[in-house]
Amino acid sequence: MFCTECGKALEDDEKVCRVCGKVLTEDIPESLMQAEETQEEAKGETQEEAKGETQDATTQERLPENGSVSQAGSAPGKIIISDSLQLIIVAVLTIINMYLLRIFAIGSVILIILALSSKTQEDAERMVRYAKWCGIAGIIMFIVCVILLVVIIGFYSVSSVESVSPS
């Protein structure tokens, strides 16, 4: 049985589609037949194009019948990171971010205290300059870690949406 609305094939004893709630019929919907014909034509064109090109066996193993790259394989330029590795990277970057900011802030304070207690003005100016660069380095490291976290969390959310979405 096929749904008249979405074309989903379901059990023989069901009379209502679980996906869209429409009444089922025995006939295959015309839109589904057209979609299958279009897919077969595209498959034929893809096979004709592949005959002219040389591909190694590993590339052909990663390509399913419809010609698109599968989730299990990796396309050139696409990095696939497992969920647990992404969470570990996020946790490590968060910890590094917290401690680097603290280290640079404490370093700046120590350098300013040393500048105040220095005997010559030249030493004091040098310590203040070091404190300034220490603070700037801390802010830069903080910004870099935040950007990395945003990128990784964004990549994680996009990859989790891709794995959930039906295809």
PDB file of C-alpha atoms in Angstrom:
ATOM      1  CA  MET A   1       0.000   0.000   0.000  1.00  0.00           C
ATOM      2  CA  PHE A   2       1.146   3.529  -0.792  1.00  0.00           C
ATOM      3  CA  CYS A   3       0.097   6.882   0.638  1.00  0.00           C
ATOM      4  CA  THR A   4      -1.672   9.149  -1.862  1.00  0.00           C
ATOM      5  CA  GLU A   5      -0.057  12.231  -0.309  1.00  0.00           C
ATOM      6  CA  CYS A   6       3.588  11.382   0.382  1.00  0.00           C
ATOM      7  CA  GLY A   7       4.054   8.095  -1.516  1.00  0.00           C
ATOM      8  CA  LYS A   8       5.317   6.234   1.546  1.00  0.00           C
ATOM      9  CA  ALA A   9       4.961   2.440   1.332  1.00  0.00           C
ATOM     10  CA  LEU A  10       3.395   0.976   4.483  1.00  0.00           C
ATOM     11  CA  GLU A  11       2.016  -2.260   5.868  1.00  0.00           C
ATOM     12  CA  ASP A  12      -0.839  -4.005   4.008  1.00  0.00           C
ATOM     13  CA  ASP A  13      -3.245  -3.868   6.967  1.00  0.00           C
ATOM     14  CA  GLU A  14      -2.867  -0.106   7.535  1.00  0.00           C
ATOM     15  CA  LYS A  15      -5.479   2.217   6.037  1.00  0.00           C
ATOM     16  CA  VAL A  16      -4.052   5.562   7.261  1.00  0.00           C
ATOM     17  CA  CYS A  17      -0.516   6.865   6.644  1.00  0.00           C
ATOM     18  CA  ARG A  18       1.560   7.321   9.817  1.00  0.00           C
ATOM     19  CA  VAL A  19       3.575  10.123   8.220  1.00  0.00           C
ATOM     20  CA  CYS A  20       0.902  12.471   6.878  1.00  0.00           C
ATOM     21  CA  GLY A  21      -2.395  10.932   8.080  1.00  0.00           C
ATOM     22  CA  LYS A  22      -3.924  10.456   4.607  1.00  0.00           C
ATOM     23  CA  VAL A  23      -5.977   7.453   3.474  1.00  0.00           C
ATOM     24  CA  LEU A  24      -3.908   4.799   1.721  1.00  0.00           C
ATOM     25  CA  THR A  25      -4.584   3.237  -1.664  1.00  0.00           C
ATOM     26  CA  GLU A  26      -3.359   0.167  -3.514  1.00  0.00           C
ATOM     27  CA  ASP A  27      -2.170   2.166  -6.530  1.00  0.00           C
ATOM     28  CA  ILE A  28       1.283   3.693  -6.739  1.00  0.00           C
ATOM     29  CA  PRO A  29       0.968   7.498  -6.905  1.00  0.00           C
ATOM     30  CA  GLU A  30       1.898   9.091 -10.227  1.00  0.00           C
ATOM     31  CA  SER A  31       4.317  11.493  -8.541  1.00  0.00           C
ATOM     32  CA  LEU A  32       6.192   8.526  -7.058  1.00  0.00           C
ATOM     33  CA  MET A  33       6.405   6.858 -10.471  1.00  0.00           C
ATOM     34  CA  GLN A  34       7.782  10.077 -12.001  1.00  0.00           C
ATOM     35  CA  ALA A  35      10.322  10.387  -9.195  1.00  0.00           C
ATOM     36  CA  GLU A  36      11.501   6.815  -9.786  1.00  0.00           C
ATOM     37  CA  GLU A  37      11.817   7.450 -13.551  1.00  0.00           C
ATOM     38  CA  THR A  38      13.797  10.636 -12.931  1.00  0.00           C
ATOM     39  CA  GLN A  39      16.074   8.787 -10.518  1.00  0.00           C
ATOM     40  CA  GLU A  40      16.662   6.006 -13.059  1.00  0.00           C
ATOM     41  CA  GLU A  41      17.500   8.568 -15.767  1.00  0.00           C
ATOM     42  CA  ALA A  42      19.929  10.336 -13.464  1.00  0.00           C
ATOM     43  CA  LYS A  43      21.463   6.995 -12.542  1.00  0.00           C
ATOM     44  CA  GLY A  44      21.940   6.145 -16.229  1.00  0.00           C
ATOM     45  CA  GLU A  45      23.572   9.528 -16.918  1.00  0.00           C
ATOM     46  CA  THR A  46      25.853   9.129 -13.914  1.00  0.00           C
ATOM     47  CA  GLN A  47      26.942   5.689 -15.086  1.00  0.00           C
ATOM     48  CA  GLU A  48      27.653   7.008 -18.602  1.00  0.00           C
ATOM     49  CA  GLU A  49      29.769   9.845 -17.173  1.00  0.00           C
ATOM     50  CA  ALA A  50      31.609   7.405 -14.917  1.00  0.00           C
ATOM     51  CA  LYS A  51      32.594   5.239 -17.887  1.00  0.00           C
ATOM     52  CA  GLY A  52      34.645   8.081 -19.339  1.00  0.00           C
ATOM     53  CA  GLU A  53      36.445   8.794 -16.076  1.00  0.00           C
ATOM     54  CA  THR A  54      38.797   6.528 -14.185  1.00  0.00           C
ATOM     55  CA  GLN A  55      37.947   5.987 -10.552  1.00  0.00           C
ATOM     56  CA  ASP A  56      39.681   3.843  -7.985  1.00  0.00           C
ATOM     57  CA  ALA A  57      37.804   1.024  -6.256  1.00  0.00           C
ATOM     58  CA  THR A  58      37.598   2.806  -2.911  1.00  0.00           C
ATOM     59  CA  THR A  59      35.720   5.736  -4.451  1.00  0.00           C
ATOM     60  CA  GLN A  60      33.238   3.407  -6.118  1.00  0.00           C
ATOM     61  CA  GLU A  61      32.644   1.576  -2.840  1.00  0.00           C
ATOM     62  CA  ARG A  62      31.684   4.840  -1.163  1.00  0.00           C
ATOM     63  CA  LEU A  63      29.159   5.771  -3.871  1.00  0.00           C
ATOM     64  CA  PRO A  64      25.662   4.343  -3.434  1.00  0.00           C
ATOM     65  CA  GLU A  65      23.385   3.597  -6.382  1.00  0.00           C
ATOM     66  CA  ASN A  66      21.975   7.117  -6.630  1.00  0.00           C
ATOM     67  CA  GLY A  67      25.453   8.582  -7.166  1.00  0.00           C
ATOM     68  CA  SER A  68      25.651  10.720  -4.032  1.00  0.00           C
ATOM     69  CA  VAL A  69      28.312  10.319  -1.397  1.00  0.00           C
ATOM     70  CA  SER A  70      27.177   8.255   1.547  1.00  0.00           C
ATOM     71  CA  GLN A  71      27.432   9.324   5.184  1.00  0.00           C
ATOM     72  CA  ALA A  72      29.863   6.513   5.970  1.00  0.00           C
ATOM     73  CA  GLY A  73      32.346   7.561   3.299  1.00  0.00           C
ATOM     74  CA  SER A  74      34.059  10.901   3.262  1.00  0.00           C
ATOM     75  CA  ALA A  75      33.958  13.315   0.369  1.00  0.00           C
ATOM     76  CA  PRO A  76      37.129  15.177  -0.537  1.00  0.00           C
ATOM     77  CA  GLY A  77      37.435  18.183   1.739  1.00  0.00           C
ATOM     78  CA  LYS A  78      34.773  16.996   4.178  1.00  0.00           C
ATOM     79  CA  ILE A  79      35.950  16.229   7.686  1.00  0.00           C
ATOM     80  CA  ILE A  80      33.878  13.729   9.634  1.00  0.00           C
ATOM     81  CA  ILE A  81      34.353  13.867  13.402  1.00  0.00           C
ATOM     82  CA  SER A  82      32.536  11.489  15.713  1.00  0.00           C
ATOM     83  CA  ASP A  83      30.144  12.892  18.313  1.00  0.00           C
ATOM     84  CA  SER A  84      32.277  11.811  21.256  1.00  0.00           C
ATOM     85  CA  LEU A  85      35.398  13.378  19.750  1.00  0.00           C
ATOM     86  CA  GLN A  86      33.516  16.629  19.169  1.00  0.00           C
ATOM     87  CA  LEU A  87      32.376  16.700  22.784  1.00  0.00           C
ATOM     88  CA  ILE A  88      35.923  16.017  23.987  1.00  0.00           C
ATOM     89  CA  ILE A  89      37.276  18.839  21.806  1.00  0.00           C
ATOM     90  CA  VAL A  90      34.621  21.242  23.123  1.00  0.00           C
ATOM     91  CA  ALA A  91      35.407  20.297  26.727  1.00  0.00           C
ATOM     92  CA  VAL A  92      39.174  20.660  26.238  1.00  0.00           C
ATOM     93  CA  LEU A  93      38.792  24.022  24.491  1.00  0.00           C
ATOM     94  CA  THR A  94      36.518  25.265  27.265  1.00  0.00           C
ATOM     95  CA  ILE A  95      39.026  24.267  29.950  1.00  0.00           C
ATOM     96  CA  ILE A  96      41.938  25.751  28.001  1.00  0.00           C
ATOM     97  CA  ASN A  97      39.927  28.924  27.473  1.00  0.00           C
ATOM     98  CA  MET A  98      39.174  29.324  31.178  1.00  0.00           C
ATOM     99  CA  TYR A  99      42.709  28.639  32.363  1.00  0.00           C
ATOM    100  CA  LEU A 100      44.488  30.647  29.656  1.00  0.00           C
ATOM    101  CA  LEU A 101      42.394  33.683  30.457  1.00  0.00           C
ATOM    102  CA  ARG A 102      43.198  33.280  34.163  1.00  0.00           C
ATOM    103  CA  ILE A 103      46.902  32.706  33.526  1.00  0.00           C
ATOM    104  CA  PHE A 104      47.245  35.775  31.326  1.00  0.00           C
ATOM    105  CA  ALA A 105      45.204  37.910  33.735  1.00  0.00           C
ATOM    106  CA  ILE A 106      47.283  36.781  36.722  1.00  0.00           C
ATOM    107  CA  GLY A 107      50.463  37.302  34.697  1.00  0.00           C
ATOM    108  CA  SER A 108      49.425  40.851  33.877  1.00  0.00           C
ATOM    109  CA  VAL A 109      48.676  41.605  37.540  1.00  0.00           C
ATOM    110  CA  ILE A 110      52.021  40.142  38.655  1.00  0.00           C
ATOM    111  CA  LEU A 111      53.873  42.192  36.044  1.00  0.00           C
ATOM    112  CA  ILE A 112      52.102  45.376  37.143  1.00  0.00           C
ATOM    113  CA  ILE A 113      52.990  44.644  40.789  1.00  0.00           C
ATOM    114  CA  LEU A 114      56.605  44.093  39.728  1.00  0.00           C
ATOM    115  CA  ALA A 115      56.494  47.368  37.799  1.00  0.00           C
ATOM    116  CA  LEU A 116      55.258  49.207  40.896  1.00  0.00           C
ATOM    117  CA  SER A 117      57.985  47.685  43.041  1.00  0.00           C
ATOM    118  CA  SER A 118      60.822  48.123  40.533  1.00  0.00           C
ATOM    119  CA  LYS A 119      63.674  50.425  41.445  1.00  0.00           C
ATOM    120  CA  THR A 120      64.199  52.137  38.090  1.00  0.00           C
ATOM    121  CA  GLN A 121      61.697  53.740  35.782  1.00  0.00           C
ATOM    122  CA  GLU A 122      63.134  51.798  32.845  1.00  0.00           C
ATOM    123  CA  ASP A 123      62.344  48.467  34.548  1.00  0.00           C
ATOM    124  CA  ALA A 124      58.877  49.712  35.453  1.00  0.00           C
ATOM    125  CA  GLU A 125      58.126  50.722  31.859  1.00  0.00           C
ATOM    126  CA  ARG A 126      59.381  47.358  30.602  1.00  0.00           C
ATOM    127  CA  MET A 127      57.174  45.480  33.106  1.00  0.00           C
ATOM    128  CA  VAL A 128      54.131  47.564  32.134  1.00  0.00           C
ATOM    129  CA  ARG A 129      54.841  46.849  28.460  1.00  0.00           C
ATOM    130  CA  TYR A 130      55.083  43.107  29.230  1.00  0.00           C
ATOM    131  CA  ALA A 131      51.853  43.295  31.231  1.00  0.00           C
ATOM    132  CA  LYS A 132      50.117  45.003  28.306  1.00  0.00           C
ATOM    133  CA  TRP A 133      51.267  42.316  25.852  1.00  0.00           C
ATOM    134  CA  CYS A 134      50.339  39.593  28.326  1.00  0.00           C
ATOM    135  CA  GLY A 135      46.819  41.034  28.554  1.00  0.00           C
ATOM    136  CA  ILE A 136      46.538  41.348  24.779  1.00  0.00           C
ATOM    137  CA  ALA A 137      47.724  37.742  24.344  1.00  0.00           C
ATOM    138  CA  GLY A 138      45.136  36.593  26.892  1.00  0.00           C
ATOM    139  CA  ILE A 139      42.351  38.407  25.071  1.00  0.00           C
ATOM    140  CA  ILE A 140      43.478  36.996  21.701  1.00  0.00           C
ATOM    141  CA  MET A 141      43.616  33.449  23.095  1.00  0.00           C
ATOM    142  CA  PHE A 142      40.166  33.921  24.628  1.00  0.00           C
ATOM    143  CA  ILE A 143      38.727  35.106  21.295  1.00  0.00           C
ATOM    144  CA  VAL A 144      40.393  32.254  19.366  1.00  0.00           C
ATOM    145  CA  CYS A 145      39.035  29.647  21.783  1.00  0.00           C
ATOM    146  CA  VAL A 146      35.533  31.148  21.646  1.00  0.00           C
ATOM    147  CA  ILE A 147      35.626  31.139  17.831  1.00  0.00           C
ATOM    148  CA  LEU A 148      36.791  27.504  17.808  1.00  0.00           C
ATOM    149  CA  LEU A 149      34.026  26.561  20.233  1.00  0.00           C
ATOM    150  CA  VAL A 150      31.394  28.298  18.104  1.00  0.00           C
ATOM    151  CA  VAL A 151      32.683  26.590  14.945  1.00  0.00           C
ATOM    152  CA  ILE A 152      32.808  23.143  16.553  1.00  0.00           C
ATOM    153  CA  ILE A 153      29.407  23.497  18.208  1.00  0.00           C
ATOM    154  CA  GLY A 154      27.979  24.780  14.921  1.00  0.00           C
ATOM    155  CA  PHE A 155      29.528  21.854  13.054  1.00  0.00           C
ATOM    156  CA  TYR A 156      28.204  19.485  15.714  1.00  0.00           C
ATOM    157  CA  SER A 157      24.664  20.848  15.436  1.00  0.00           C
ATOM    158  CA  VAL A 158      24.755  20.707  11.609  1.00  0.00           C
ATOM    159  CA  SER A 159      26.083  17.130  11.584  1.00  0.00           C
ATOM    160  CA  SER A 160      23.491  16.009  14.143  1.00  0.00           C
ATOM    161  CA  VAL A 161      20.713  17.586  12.039  1.00  0.00           C
ATOM    162  CA  GLU A 162      22.055  15.796   8.928  1.00  0.00           C
ATOM    163  CA  SER A 163      22.094  12.451  10.740  1.00  0.00           C
ATOM    164  CA  VAL A 164      18.489  12.917  11.944  1.00  0.00           C
ATOM    165  CA  SER A 165      16.976  14.264   8.714  1.00  0.00           C
ATOM    166  CA  PRO A 166      15.368  11.652   6.450  1.00  0.00           C
ATOM    167  CA  SER A 167      16.977  11.113   3.059  1.00  0.00           C
TER     168      SER A 167
END
